Every structure is written in C-alpha cells, then in structure tokens.
Rosetta silent file (secondary structure, phi, psi, omega in degrees, C-alpha in Angstrom):
SEQUENCE: MEKLNNIINNKFQNSLTNKVLKVLMMDRTTRKNIIWATDEYISLGEEYSPSNQISLSIARGWHGSILQHQIAKSDASKKERKQKRAEVFTPAWICNLQNNLIDEDWFGRKDVFNITSQSGWISRKEKISFPAKRSKTWKKYIDTKRLEITCGEAPYLVSPYDVVTGEEIPVPSRIGLLDRKMRIVNENTLTEDEWLKWTLRAFQSVYGYEFQGDNLMIARLNLLITFADNLQYSWNRDATENELHQISKVISWNIWQMDAMTGTIPYGTPVQAYEPIDLFEPQPNSISSAHQQPLCKIMDWRAKQSFIFKELANTK
SCORE:     score description
SCORE:     0.000 S_00000001
   1 L     0.000  141.856  177.323  -69.326  -32.285   10.008 S_00000001
   2 L   -63.218  149.853  171.606  -68.990  -35.138    7.521 S_00000001
   3 L   -65.530  151.639 -174.862  -66.379  -37.765    8.221 S_00000001
   4 H   -60.375  -35.496 -179.641  -63.200  -37.230    6.268 S_00000001
   5 H   -64.329  -35.781  177.762  -63.649  -40.390    4.231 S_00000001
   6 H   -67.308  -40.167  177.835  -67.023  -39.137    2.963 S_00000001
   7 H   -61.148  -47.053 -178.650  -65.538  -35.784    2.018 S_00000001
   8 H   -64.530  -44.247  178.782  -62.697  -37.458    0.134 S_00000001
   9 H   -61.839  -39.462  179.487  -65.001  -39.902   -1.628 S_00000001
  10 H   -67.460  -36.323 -176.790  -67.310  -37.066   -2.672 S_00000001
  11 H   -76.340  -41.784 -168.075  -64.436  -34.958   -3.991 S_00000001
  12 H  -110.233   -8.055 -177.228  -62.423  -37.573   -5.823 S_00000001
  13 L    53.317 -115.859 -179.486  -64.840  -40.401   -6.614 S_00000001
  14 L  -107.923   13.203 -173.278  -62.449  -43.186   -7.714 S_00000001
  15 L   -88.187  -11.788  176.390  -59.515  -40.980   -8.772 S_00000001
  16 L   -85.747   74.429 -174.731  -57.648  -40.999   -5.422 S_00000001
  17 L   -82.985  172.710  175.902  -55.893  -44.236   -6.333 S_00000001
  18 H   -58.774  -35.275  178.362  -52.935  -45.926   -4.644 S_00000001
  19 H   -59.020  -44.245  179.524  -50.725  -44.309   -7.302 S_00000001
  20 H   -72.370  -44.475 -176.019  -51.832  -40.845   -6.204 S_00000001
  21 H   -63.966  -36.784  178.073  -51.875  -41.653   -2.481 S_00000001
  22 H   -59.558  -41.606  178.604  -48.315  -43.024   -2.556 S_00000001
  23 H   -68.315  -41.213 -177.268  -47.063  -39.703   -3.898 S_00000001
  24 H   -65.578  -24.963 -178.904  -49.157  -37.725   -1.423 S_00000001
  25 L   -91.322   -4.570 -169.235  -47.607  -39.686    1.488 S_00000001
  26 E   -77.059  140.283  167.524  -44.019  -39.318    0.326 S_00000001
  27 E   -97.283  114.225 -172.481  -41.238  -37.546    2.215 S_00000001
  28 L   -71.196  -23.234 -179.976  -39.071  -36.133   -0.548 S_00000001
  29 L   -77.360  -48.035 -177.083  -35.949  -35.796    1.620 S_00000001
  30 L   -87.106  -15.866 -175.292  -35.852  -39.345    3.007 S_00000001
  31 L    62.988   24.788  173.631  -37.585  -40.934   -0.010 S_00000001
  32 E  -119.131 -171.937  174.245  -39.766  -42.823    2.447 S_00000001
  33 E   -79.335  158.781  171.486  -43.265  -42.153    3.759 S_00000001
  34 L   -63.319  158.663 -178.359  -43.969  -39.387    6.251 S_00000001
  35 E  -106.598  165.738 -177.907  -43.996  -40.527    9.881 S_00000001
  36 L   -64.933  -49.084  179.533  -46.707  -40.237   12.550 S_00000001
  37 L    54.310   32.219  172.898  -44.697  -37.903   14.835 S_00000001
  38 L  -158.017  145.576  178.887  -47.446  -38.098   17.459 S_00000001
  39 L   -98.070   15.148 -176.198  -48.284  -40.695   20.105 S_00000001
  40 L   -64.344  -26.536 -173.835  -52.019  -40.041   19.861 S_00000001
  41 L  -108.797    8.578 -172.888  -52.671  -43.309   17.997 S_00000001
  42 H   -61.175  -26.765  179.627  -50.230  -45.622   19.797 S_00000001
  43 H   -66.954  -14.677 -179.115  -53.098  -47.485   21.489 S_00000001
  44 H   -82.508  -13.582  179.928  -54.117  -48.783   18.042 S_00000001
  45 L   144.334  164.537 -176.852  -50.928  -50.823   17.644 S_00000001
  46 H   -61.287  -30.350 -178.616  -47.155  -50.733   17.277 S_00000001
  47 H   -66.570  -11.222  178.989  -47.416  -49.594   13.653 S_00000001
  48 H   -97.776   11.900  178.617  -48.793  -46.281   14.957 S_00000001
  49 L   -59.828  145.781 -173.762  -45.642  -45.480   16.969 S_00000001
  50 L   -52.813  -37.491 -176.266  -44.510  -41.857   16.565 S_00000001
  51 L   -88.265   -2.104 -179.577  -41.308  -42.676   14.663 S_00000001
  52 L   -80.951  149.048  173.859  -42.975  -45.189   12.310 S_00000001
  53 E   -70.396  150.373  173.590  -43.848  -44.402    8.733 S_00000001
  54 L   -81.285  118.208 -175.666  -47.518  -44.136    7.838 S_00000001
  55 L   -80.032  156.801  178.640  -48.194  -47.186    5.694 S_00000001
  56 H   -62.441  -38.880 -178.084  -50.266  -47.156    2.532 S_00000001
  57 H   -64.602  -38.186  177.192  -52.645  -49.773    3.961 S_00000001
  58 H   -68.349  -46.415 -178.819  -53.353  -47.587    6.997 S_00000001
  59 H   -61.806  -34.982 -178.949  -53.742  -44.454    4.882 S_00000001
  60 H   -66.426  -28.389 -174.470  -56.090  -46.261    2.526 S_00000001
  61 H  -116.333    3.829 -172.572  -58.454  -47.140    5.348 S_00000001
  62 L   -84.902  -17.269 -169.414  -58.015  -44.436    7.980 S_00000001
  63 E   -51.486  124.626  175.615  -60.281  -41.754    6.536 S_00000001
  64 L    84.550  -44.851 -177.582  -62.786  -40.557    9.106 S_00000001
  65 L   -80.938  -31.135  179.727  -62.123  -43.273   11.683 S_00000001
  66 L  -117.428  -57.856 -176.004  -58.539  -42.166   12.480 S_00000001
  67 E   -79.859  118.716 -175.697  -57.614  -39.087   10.484 S_00000001
  68 L  -134.178  142.444  171.705  -59.831  -36.195   11.554 S_00000001
  69 L   -63.907  161.733 -179.193  -59.979  -32.474   10.952 S_00000001
  70 H   -52.705  -42.041 -176.088  -59.521  -30.231   13.991 S_00000001
  71 H   -63.476  -26.804 -175.939  -63.263  -29.646   14.363 S_00000001
  72 H   -90.648  -10.326 -178.243  -63.885  -33.407   14.676 S_00000001
  73 L   -73.143  151.728  177.967  -61.227  -34.090   17.331 S_00000001
  74 L   -70.149  158.918  178.367  -62.289  -34.628   20.930 S_00000001
  75 H   -61.547  -37.889  179.542  -61.736  -31.877   23.504 S_00000001
  76 H   -63.970  -41.904  179.150  -59.263  -34.139   25.320 S_00000001
  77 H   -64.227  -43.832  179.083  -57.289  -34.682   22.118 S_00000001
  78 H   -61.337  -43.184 -179.226  -57.207  -30.946   21.373 S_00000001
  79 H   -63.473  -44.393 -179.017  -56.039  -30.162   24.912 S_00000001
  80 H   -63.753  -43.064 -179.014  -53.273  -32.780   24.802 S_00000001
  81 H   -68.361  -33.616  176.794  -51.985  -31.618   21.420 S_00000001
  82 H   -66.310  -41.612 -179.048  -52.022  -28.010   22.585 S_00000001
  83 H   -69.622  -40.692 -175.123  -49.982  -28.899   25.673 S_00000001
  84 H   -82.015  -38.114 -172.755  -47.468  -31.121   23.859 S_00000001
  85 H  -123.225    9.637 -176.446  -47.059  -29.251   20.559 S_00000001
  86 L    52.606   39.220 -176.000  -48.572  -25.803   21.237 S_00000001
  87 L   -82.667  110.915  176.797  -51.092  -26.763   18.556 S_00000001
  88 L  -128.622  125.804 -178.935  -53.670  -23.993   18.158 S_00000001
  89 L   -93.323  132.551 -173.947  -55.894  -23.806   15.092 S_00000001
  90 L   -90.967  127.942  177.082  -56.628  -20.333   13.761 S_00000001
  91 L   -58.791  150.511 -176.487  -60.211  -19.430   12.768 S_00000001
  92 H   -58.951  -34.982 -176.419  -60.682  -18.584    9.088 S_00000001
  93 H   -68.544  -30.184  176.068  -61.639  -14.970    9.818 S_00000001
  94 H   -74.527  -42.121  174.789  -58.291  -14.359   11.546 S_00000001
  95 H   -55.588  -42.453 -178.961  -56.396  -16.037    8.677 S_00000001
  96 H   -62.819  -45.384  179.287  -58.296  -13.740    6.324 S_00000001
  97 H   -57.203  -44.961 -177.471  -57.361  -10.593    8.265 S_00000001
  98 H   -72.464  -38.784  176.532  -53.670  -11.499    8.194 S_00000001
  99 H   -66.020  -33.466  176.558  -53.705  -12.599    4.556 S_00000001
 100 H   -61.266  -36.235  178.981  -55.416   -9.314    3.664 S_00000001
 101 H   -64.593  -37.563  177.241  -52.436   -7.445    5.131 S_00000001
 102 H   -62.915  -45.606 -179.710  -50.091   -9.368    2.814 S_00000001
 103 H   -71.622  -31.591  175.771  -52.188   -8.447   -0.219 S_00000001
 104 H   -60.303  -40.966  177.832  -52.573   -4.847    0.945 S_00000001
 105 H   -68.065  -41.412 -176.522  -48.780   -4.561    0.864 S_00000001
 106 H   -70.295  -45.389 -176.074  -48.480   -6.296   -2.542 S_00000001
 107 H   -84.282  -21.684 -176.675  -51.291   -4.398   -4.302 S_00000001
 108 L    77.895   21.883  176.791  -50.797   -1.090   -2.499 S_00000001
 109 L  -156.108  161.054 -178.805  -54.477   -0.897   -1.501 S_00000001
 110 L   -87.903  165.977  169.151  -56.894   -2.371    1.011 S_00000001
 111 L    53.302   47.629 -176.279  -59.756   -4.837    0.613 S_00000001
 112 L   -70.449  -49.755 -174.926  -58.504   -6.417   -2.609 S_00000001
 113 L   -99.269  -28.745 -178.890  -60.277   -9.778   -2.334 S_00000001
 114 E  -158.711  167.763  175.248  -62.864   -9.118    0.350 S_00000001
 115 E  -113.155  124.402 -176.216  -64.198   -6.676    2.897 S_00000001
 116 E   -75.533  145.100  172.732  -63.948   -7.847    6.480 S_00000001
 117 E  -124.597 -178.325 -178.611  -66.936   -7.873    8.784 S_00000001
 118 L   -64.090  114.104 -178.981  -67.205   -8.841   12.438 S_00000001
 119 L    54.832   38.616  179.144  -65.664  -12.311   12.617 S_00000001
 120 E  -173.779 -162.101 -179.621  -66.132  -12.781    8.875 S_00000001
 121 E  -161.384  158.441  175.458  -65.787  -11.284    5.406 S_00000001
 122 E  -121.689  115.593 -175.689  -67.727  -10.380    2.274 S_00000001
 123 E   -71.031  141.770  175.477  -65.987  -11.419   -0.939 S_00000001
 124 L   -72.394  139.567 -177.219  -65.711   -8.900   -3.760 S_00000001
 125 L   -89.525  -30.576 -175.469  -67.693   -9.894   -6.834 S_00000001
 126 L   -74.634  156.990  177.513  -65.819   -7.867   -9.459 S_00000001
 127 L   -61.060  139.283 -179.447  -62.708   -9.131  -11.238 S_00000001
 128 L   -69.496  127.531  176.980  -59.509   -8.302   -9.351 S_00000001
 129 L   -97.356  152.781 -176.062  -57.613   -5.404  -10.965 S_00000001
 130 L  -117.250  151.495  178.536  -53.826   -5.083  -10.850 S_00000001
 131 L   -59.875  152.177 -178.771  -51.512   -2.052  -10.479 S_00000001
 132 L   -82.114   62.290  178.550  -50.176   -0.520  -13.691 S_00000001
 133 L  -136.761  144.130  178.648  -46.647   -1.838  -13.126 S_00000001
 134 H   -63.464  -26.763 -178.299  -44.689   -4.561  -14.927 S_00000001
 135 H   -85.885    0.638 -174.896  -43.781   -6.055  -11.566 S_00000001
 136 H  -127.634   39.448  177.413  -47.444   -6.273  -10.510 S_00000001
 137 L   -84.170  169.572  179.725  -49.155   -8.344  -13.198 S_00000001
 138 H   -65.470  -31.510  178.634  -51.451  -11.268  -12.450 S_00000001
 139 H   -69.994  -36.320  175.670  -48.722  -13.671  -13.559 S_00000001
 140 H   -64.628  -37.570  178.657  -46.251  -12.068  -11.128 S_00000001
 141 H   -63.321  -42.787  178.876  -48.820  -12.491   -8.366 S_00000001
 142 H   -60.542  -41.226 -174.580  -49.160  -16.190   -9.135 S_00000001
 143 H   -81.874  -10.132  179.907  -45.385  -16.717   -9.003 S_00000001
 144 L   -64.795  126.156 -175.312  -44.867  -14.800   -5.733 S_00000001
 145 L   -78.582  138.863  177.494  -43.691  -17.323   -3.120 S_00000001
 146 E  -132.488  144.343 -179.074  -45.601  -17.752    0.138 S_00000001
 147 E  -133.275  131.458  170.137  -44.764  -19.923    3.189 S_00000001
 148 E  -107.321  114.611  179.814  -46.906  -21.026    6.143 S_00000001
 149 L   -80.172  152.112 -178.280  -44.704  -22.148    9.023 S_00000001
 150 L    36.340   63.828 -161.604  -45.880  -24.947   11.361 S_00000001
 151 L   -77.139  -13.666 -177.867  -48.879  -25.123    9.075 S_00000001
 152 L    57.362 -123.295  178.431  -51.099  -27.706   10.781 S_00000001
 153 L   -88.727    9.453  176.686  -53.976  -28.248    8.345 S_00000001
 154 L    66.963   46.882 -178.421  -52.690  -25.271    6.259 S_00000001
 155 L   -69.613  -21.866  177.163  -55.534  -22.779    6.976 S_00000001
 156 L   -79.864  -20.161  179.523  -53.469  -19.809    5.770 S_00000001
 157 L   -90.903  -44.870 -177.876  -52.882  -21.511    2.412 S_00000001
 158 L  -139.459  149.772 -178.230  -56.310  -23.005    1.702 S_00000001
 159 L  -135.268   62.719  179.176  -59.751  -22.713    3.292 S_00000001
 160 L   -67.077  -18.536  179.781  -62.017  -25.458    1.914 S_00000001
 161 E  -149.765  161.258  176.265  -63.881  -25.428    5.244 S_00000001
 162 L   -86.242  122.928 -175.679  -64.214  -23.303    8.359 S_00000001
 163 L   -69.304  -17.262  179.658  -62.121  -24.857   11.150 S_00000001
 164 L   -83.956  -45.258 -175.585  -64.558  -23.553   13.777 S_00000001
 165 L  -100.466  -22.806 -175.696  -67.831  -24.808   12.290 S_00000001
 166 L    81.636    0.862 -178.492  -66.621  -27.480    9.850 S_00000001
 167 L   -76.512  140.648  177.193  -68.824  -25.964    7.142 S_00000001
 168 E   -68.076  140.186  177.551  -67.548  -25.990    3.548 S_00000001
 169 L  -101.684  128.197  179.773  -66.658  -22.549    2.165 S_00000001
 170 L   -58.800  146.978 -176.506  -67.695  -21.894   -1.465 S_00000001
 171 H   -51.065  -47.967 -177.213  -64.779  -21.552   -3.894 S_00000001
 172 H   -65.585  -16.115 -175.948  -65.334  -17.819   -4.669 S_00000001
 173 H  -103.631    3.744 -176.508  -65.344  -16.974   -0.940 S_00000001
 174 L   -74.426  153.007 -166.725  -62.179  -18.795    0.148 S_00000001
 175 L  -124.850    1.633 -179.715  -59.434  -16.734    1.747 S_00000001
 176 L   -67.523  163.303  179.706  -56.189  -18.764    1.788 S_00000001
 177 H   -62.615  -39.151  175.723  -53.061  -17.553    0.032 S_00000001
 178 H   -74.637  -36.195  176.135  -53.378  -20.315   -2.556 S_00000001
 179 H   -55.391  -41.430 -179.109  -57.148  -19.755   -2.773 S_00000001
 180 H   -67.291  -41.419  176.043  -56.453  -16.157   -3.812 S_00000001
 181 H   -61.606  -39.735  179.989  -53.969  -17.242   -6.452 S_00000001
 182 H   -67.682  -33.072  174.840  -56.548  -19.693   -7.772 S_00000001
 183 H   -62.055  -41.691  179.276  -59.147  -16.924   -8.016 S_00000001
 184 H   -64.842  -41.448  176.297  -56.697  -14.975  -10.163 S_00000001
 185 H   -61.243  -46.480 -179.157  -56.075  -18.041  -12.343 S_00000001
 186 H   -60.320  -35.283 -175.541  -59.827  -18.594  -12.685 S_00000001
 187 H   -83.465  -20.492 -169.690  -60.397  -14.966  -13.696 S_00000001
 188 H  -118.322   -4.083  177.985  -57.530  -14.587  -16.167 S_00000001
 189 L  -102.781  146.836 -172.546  -57.142  -17.842  -18.103 S_00000001
 190 L  -109.844  -20.376 -179.260  -59.210  -18.565  -21.214 S_00000001
 191 L  -127.322  162.170  177.584  -58.506  -22.222  -21.997 S_00000001
 192 H   -61.899  -41.707 -179.636  -58.153  -25.412  -19.952 S_00000001
 193 H   -61.192  -42.906  178.964  -54.516  -25.792  -20.991 S_00000001
 194 H   -66.991  -39.960  178.471  -53.720  -22.271  -19.834 S_00000001
 195 H   -61.016  -46.308 -179.327  -55.666  -22.850  -16.622 S_00000001
 196 H   -63.761  -38.928  178.985  -53.744  -26.054  -15.887 S_00000001
 197 H   -61.205  -49.207 -175.308  -50.418  -24.360  -16.606 S_00000001
 198 H   -80.322  -23.277  171.826  -51.009  -21.452  -14.213 S_00000001
 199 H   -66.305  -43.989  177.678  -52.684  -23.623  -11.604 S_00000001
 200 H   -59.047  -43.663  179.552  -49.543  -25.754  -11.503 S_00000001
 201 H   -65.876  -35.757  177.283  -47.435  -22.602  -11.069 S_00000001
 202 H   -62.398  -45.067  178.670  -49.744  -21.390   -8.295 S_00000001
 203 H   -66.137  -34.361  179.529  -49.276  -24.668   -6.387 S_00000001
 204 H   -69.680  -14.762 -174.025  -45.521  -24.510   -7.007 S_00000001
 205 L   -97.487   -5.466 -178.732  -45.377  -21.075   -5.350 S_00000001
 206 E  -115.590  140.967 -174.781  -46.836  -21.951   -1.911 S_00000001
 207 E  -134.159  157.832  174.434  -45.012  -23.835    0.838 S_00000001
 208 E  -166.930  145.970  175.063  -45.634  -25.091    4.355 S_00000001
 209 E  -127.047  153.985 -175.428  -44.045  -27.412    6.895 S_00000001
 210 E  -149.107  146.952 -178.571  -45.546  -29.342    9.806 S_00000001
 211 L   -80.365  -54.312 -171.227  -44.258  -31.636   12.573 S_00000001
 212 L   -81.152  134.075 -173.181  -47.140  -34.090   13.107 S_00000001
 213 H   -66.000  -36.394 -179.286  -47.869  -36.581   10.360 S_00000001
 214 H   -67.562  -42.362  175.357  -51.658  -36.588   10.669 S_00000001
 215 H   -59.800  -44.363 -178.297  -51.835  -32.805   10.363 S_00000001
 216 H   -60.115  -42.274 -179.714  -49.454  -32.912    7.426 S_00000001
 217 H   -65.309  -39.344  177.072  -51.575  -35.478    5.618 S_00000001
 218 H   -64.656  -42.079  178.171  -54.706  -33.381    6.149 S_00000001
 219 H   -58.730  -45.663  179.739  -52.886  -30.287    4.878 S_00000001
 220 H   -63.735  -41.427  177.735  -51.822  -32.139    1.739 S_00000001
 221 H   -64.898  -37.330  178.382  -55.347  -33.463    1.221 S_00000001
 222 H   -62.595  -37.966  176.378  -56.731  -29.948    1.697 S_00000001
 223 H   -69.020  -38.673  178.395  -54.505  -28.687   -1.119 S_00000001
 224 H   -64.903  -41.721  175.679  -55.536  -31.603   -3.314 S_00000001
 225 H   -60.188  -39.140  179.147  -59.195  -30.848   -2.575 S_00000001
 226 H   -61.320  -40.813  176.105  -58.525  -27.215   -3.502 S_00000001
 227 H   -61.661  -49.807 -177.212  -57.236  -28.312   -6.908 S_00000001
 228 H   -63.555  -40.645 -179.517  -60.246  -30.555   -7.524 S_00000001
 229 H   -64.617  -41.912 -178.520  -62.742  -27.921   -6.342 S_00000001
 230 H   -71.769  -33.869  175.324  -61.329  -25.202   -8.571 S_00000001
 231 H   -64.402  -43.431  177.596  -61.229  -27.495  -11.592 S_00000001
 232 H   -64.480  -41.048 -178.838  -64.884  -28.341  -11.016 S_00000001
 233 H   -65.879  -42.439 -174.642  -65.728  -24.657  -10.445 S_00000001
 234 H   -85.457  -35.588 -172.050  -63.942  -23.390  -13.563 S_00000001
 235 H  -125.621    4.629  172.443  -64.434  -26.234  -16.046 S_00000001
 236 L    56.026   44.450  175.697  -67.299  -28.251  -14.596 S_00000001
 237 L  -150.856  161.777  177.989  -65.463  -31.564  -14.523 S_00000001
 238 L   -82.246  154.837  175.425  -63.692  -33.895  -12.123 S_00000001
 239 L   -73.259  143.781  176.283  -59.930  -34.198  -11.918 S_00000001
 240 L   -84.811  165.688  176.922  -58.383  -37.215  -13.612 S_00000001
 241 H   -59.077  -42.472 -178.887  -55.981  -39.606  -11.907 S_00000001
 242 H   -64.340  -38.152  178.868  -53.084  -38.206  -13.969 S_00000001
 243 H   -67.438  -42.386  177.216  -53.936  -34.622  -12.986 S_00000001
 244 H   -65.664  -36.440  178.301  -54.136  -35.538   -9.300 S_00000001
 245 H   -63.990  -43.697 -179.836  -50.863  -37.450   -9.622 S_00000001
 246 H   -65.605  -45.834 -177.885  -49.108  -34.448  -11.146 S_00000001
 247 H   -70.902  -29.339  177.430  -50.373  -31.952   -8.597 S_00000001
 248 H   -66.451  -31.562  175.812  -49.605  -34.386   -5.749 S_00000001
 249 H   -60.043  -42.997  178.674  -45.945  -34.374   -6.799 S_00000001
 250 H   -67.320  -45.781 -178.242  -45.858  -30.634   -6.196 S_00000001
 251 H   -60.437  -41.427 -177.333  -47.781  -30.884   -2.936 S_00000001
 252 H   -69.638  -23.678  172.945  -45.478  -33.595   -1.541 S_00000001
 253 H   -80.338  -44.834 -168.362  -42.456  -31.381   -2.210 S_00000001
 254 H   -86.075  -24.583  176.821  -43.930  -28.076   -1.028 S_00000001
 255 E  -112.827   98.376 -166.417  -45.862  -29.225    2.060 S_00000001
 256 E  -122.569  163.710 -178.870  -43.253  -31.180    3.966 S_00000001
 257 E   -94.351  128.592 -177.699  -42.597  -32.720    7.376 S_00000001
 258 L  -160.502  143.846  165.587  -39.946  -31.040    9.486 S_00000001
 259 E   -90.012  113.698 -174.942  -38.845  -30.222   13.011 S_00000001
 260 L   -63.713  -21.906 -179.225  -38.026  -26.525   12.673 S_00000001
 261 L   -74.393  -34.459 -177.244  -35.450  -26.761   15.479 S_00000001
 262 L  -104.831  -22.612 -175.697  -33.290  -29.355   13.710 S_00000001
 263 L    78.893    7.705  177.981  -34.248  -28.853   10.068 S_00000001
 264 E  -114.492 -179.384  170.938  -34.764  -32.621    9.728 S_00000001
 265 L   -62.858  160.264  179.617  -37.806  -34.869    9.966 S_00000001
 266 L   -52.483  140.917  177.750  -39.116  -35.192   13.573 S_00000001
 267 L    73.157    6.872 -179.894  -36.805  -36.953   16.046 S_00000001
 268 L   -94.578  158.740  172.635  -33.865  -36.625   13.665 S_00000001
 269 E  -119.356  131.251 -176.758  -30.428  -35.156   14.193 S_00000001
 270 E   -54.890  134.271  178.482  -28.739  -33.488   11.201 S_00000001
 271 L   -58.706  -34.938 -176.506  -26.185  -35.738    9.528 S_00000001
 272 L   -83.238    0.319 -174.138  -23.900  -32.727    9.183 S_00000001
 273 L   -65.176  137.065  176.425  -24.155  -31.802   12.871 S_00000001
 274 E  -127.947  147.822 -178.073  -20.850  -31.338   14.701 S_00000001
 275 E  -123.958  101.526 -176.604  -20.161  -30.912   18.377 S_00000001
 276 E   -65.581  118.354 -178.790  -16.833  -29.126   19.045 S_00000001
 277 L  -109.004   -7.643  165.648  -15.103  -30.935   21.911 S_00000001
 278 L  -146.430  178.392 -171.722  -11.791  -29.105   21.670 S_00000001
 279 L   -72.811  -19.185 -169.539  -10.597  -25.860   20.150 S_00000001
 280 L  -120.202  -26.036 -172.529   -9.101  -27.320   16.996 S_00000001
 281 L  -122.808   91.543  174.651  -10.723  -30.620   16.025 S_00000001
 282 E   -60.713  135.235 -178.338  -14.535  -30.677   15.609 S_00000001
 283 E  -110.784  149.580  176.914  -15.763  -34.218   16.176 S_00000001
 284 E   -57.297  145.503  177.616  -18.827  -35.922   14.695 S_00000001
 285 L   -56.347  137.152 -174.447  -21.899  -35.741   16.872 S_00000001
 286 L   -81.747   -5.749  179.346  -22.003  -38.718   19.235 S_00000001
 287 L   -62.977  142.475 -177.034  -25.758  -39.317   18.805 S_00000001
 288 L   -52.447  139.584  179.577  -26.530  -42.705   17.295 S_00000001
 289 H   -63.350  -18.185  178.828  -26.530  -42.777   13.510 S_00000001
 290 H   -62.998  -25.168 -178.636  -29.965  -44.375   13.720 S_00000001
 291 H   -99.631   -5.319 -178.307  -31.337  -40.913   14.552 S_00000001
 292 E   -77.394  135.678 -178.432  -29.258  -38.987   12.038 S_00000001
 293 E  -138.096  151.156  174.710  -31.197  -37.612    9.086 S_00000001
 294 L   -68.590  152.608  175.076  -30.386  -35.347    6.155 S_00000001
 295 L   -64.640  143.564 -174.527  -31.563  -31.767    6.367 S_00000001
 296 L   -63.672  137.319  178.241  -34.947  -31.292    4.711 S_00000001
 297 E  -108.272  145.403  171.402  -34.980  -30.390    1.042 S_00000001
 298 E  -130.288  171.341 -172.946  -37.597  -28.409   -0.859 S_00000001
 299 E  -107.942  132.516  166.649  -37.965  -27.596   -4.535 S_00000001
 300 E   -95.784  101.690 -172.101  -37.371  -24.354   -6.399 S_00000001
 301 L   -70.700  -30.568  178.557  -39.642  -25.070   -9.354 S_00000001
 302 L   -72.467  -35.932  177.125  -38.553  -22.107  -11.455 S_00000001
 303 L   -84.335  -12.649 -179.659  -34.885  -23.103  -11.070 S_00000001
 304 L    58.736   43.376  176.211  -35.862  -26.795  -11.427 S_00000001
 305 E  -153.925  152.151  178.427  -33.660  -27.890   -8.543 S_00000001
 306 E   -90.140  161.894  176.741  -33.989  -28.784   -4.879 S_00000001
 307 E  -152.442  164.522 -179.673  -32.156  -27.097   -2.020 S_00000001
 308 E   -76.847  125.337 -176.064  -31.747  -27.356    1.767 S_00000001
 309 H   -60.819  -41.401 -176.371  -34.472  -25.373    3.511 S_00000001
 310 H   -64.681  -18.496  177.431  -32.217  -24.288    6.421 S_00000001
 311 H   -67.584  -18.352  177.468  -29.870  -22.646    3.926 S_00000001
 312 H   -62.323  -29.621 -179.103  -32.516  -19.955    3.484 S_00000001
 313 H   -65.319  -22.830 -179.705  -31.557  -18.645    6.925 S_00000001
 314 H   -99.320    6.103 -178.639  -28.124  -17.772    5.539 S_00000001
 315 L   -97.498  127.772  179.348  -29.475  -16.089    2.416 S_00000001
 316 L   -93.693    0.000    0.000  -29.620  -12.300    2.386 S_00000001
C-alpha cells in the first residue's frame, strides 16, 4: 500500500493547504485542535502525549511516517490497540452487507446498490430507481441522517480503499453510506452548481465520532478524499482550495472526537457533572477543573444550529 503522504499528495496536489488542514484538525466543541488520545506515539516526544493537541506542524509532516491506515500498522500496534481500545477494523464486504440492510429497509427492496458475492459485491450498473412515494425521493435519501459510532477510519461511511488489502476501490463500486449518497448525487444532478449543492447536503447528513486522534484524522481525510474523488469522477477536475475548505468545515463538525462514556473529548469530565453527596444539596463534582470539559456539540445543518450530542439520548 502507498504511504499516506503519497496518497494525499496524489489526491490534492497543492490544494491541501494550511488553511484547509487547520479546519480539518479543529475540535468544534473546545475550539482547539483534536488531541492524540493514544500513547502509541509517546516515544517520539512530549508533544505526542495522549492529552496534547495535535499541532499543525506535526500534521503537516506526519503523513506516511506517523499517521498510517490500519493495513499499514504493525501487528504489535494492532494487537495493542485492540487490547486497550477494543479497536477492530471491519472488512469492506461486512460493511457492505450491513449497509445493504439499511437501504433494504429504506427502499423496501433488496440489492439496491449491489449484489453481494462471497466476501465481496458486484455493483449495479443501472441508475438507482426510487419508490413512487413523496417521502422516498432521491433528495429525501440524501438528507436522511446516518451515524457511525466509534467510527475508527469511518469504513461504514466511506470506502476509498479496502481495509484488508489496502487497494483503492473505484468510485462507482464504493459501499459506504456517504458513498451511496454520492452515487445518487452523481446520477441525478445536471450542473456543477447543483452537484456541489447536493454534495454539501450529503456530507451534512452523515456523522461519526471516534476516541483516538489518529483514527479521527484518517476518517476526516477519508471523507475529504471522497469529496475530491467524486468531483474528479463527475466533472473531471480537481477540487479547489476553497471547495476543500468549505467541505472541511462540515467534516470537522460531523466527524468529531468524543469519549462516548462521558460525552466529552477523551479524558474529560462533563462541566455540568454533579455528584450528590447528601439527599438535598447536589455538590459540584470534586474532579479538578483542569479535566472538566463541555459536552460535545454537533451541528444540525438544516436547522442551522448546534446542539449537545448527549441530549439525543433524551429525545423520543
């Protein structure tokens, strides 16, 4: 498999500028950079400590030498991450089977995007048809919200490569939830402006959270690569810096860093947390304020406002 820096250079040429990278590294809740949240790189220096932010200078130069896709990691690294974080990467063919079940329920029929084979799939060549219902149009499909929990490199959302072999998957054959939305955009828009509009809405409709900073950065890059690949596939041109900057804003909101147990960034304790020490007077949590963090926020793009992710648990 190519080193990550070569993949990125091939995809973006000179358009992945510091302006774009700064947005891609941002934690929207804390308004700082995402943190490492892994001790795998601590031997490289104090700046790689788990609770430290990932600096722009490190991100600018880490491609391939530090930041690696799952297929490129050593067996020892994979074993350690599995033991510490229960990190298991799902093969693309399994992601496809499960994503097919989601679409089978939405469309009311099987084999909408592809036909599964043994440990693989065969993509349908014909244009995707939609049910004769107002609630089942292609635009409704684009706006339907999808979430990948503990997303790792986000294989359920996008599949630019096979995590088992490291081989690139052609755009028409990709199986992620966002990949499928992009196929619908590619098939149903007639102009670049319309394509850009519905591509933005497709990216605004998919979400994922991850604990470890390196995985999160790869997931965000995988979504950015997906944008660039589909633009090249549909309109035969490279993405501009402004286009990557705009889509990175969405990605940095929708693919966020969080400890699912606390609802904050890793190692944080919710600012609002209370620990009842008598029957009548709840007292503030005694944990040091240095570890207190606000609950993670995400964006509802149709409502044009952010909200606390953990509040979804209380929504019926």
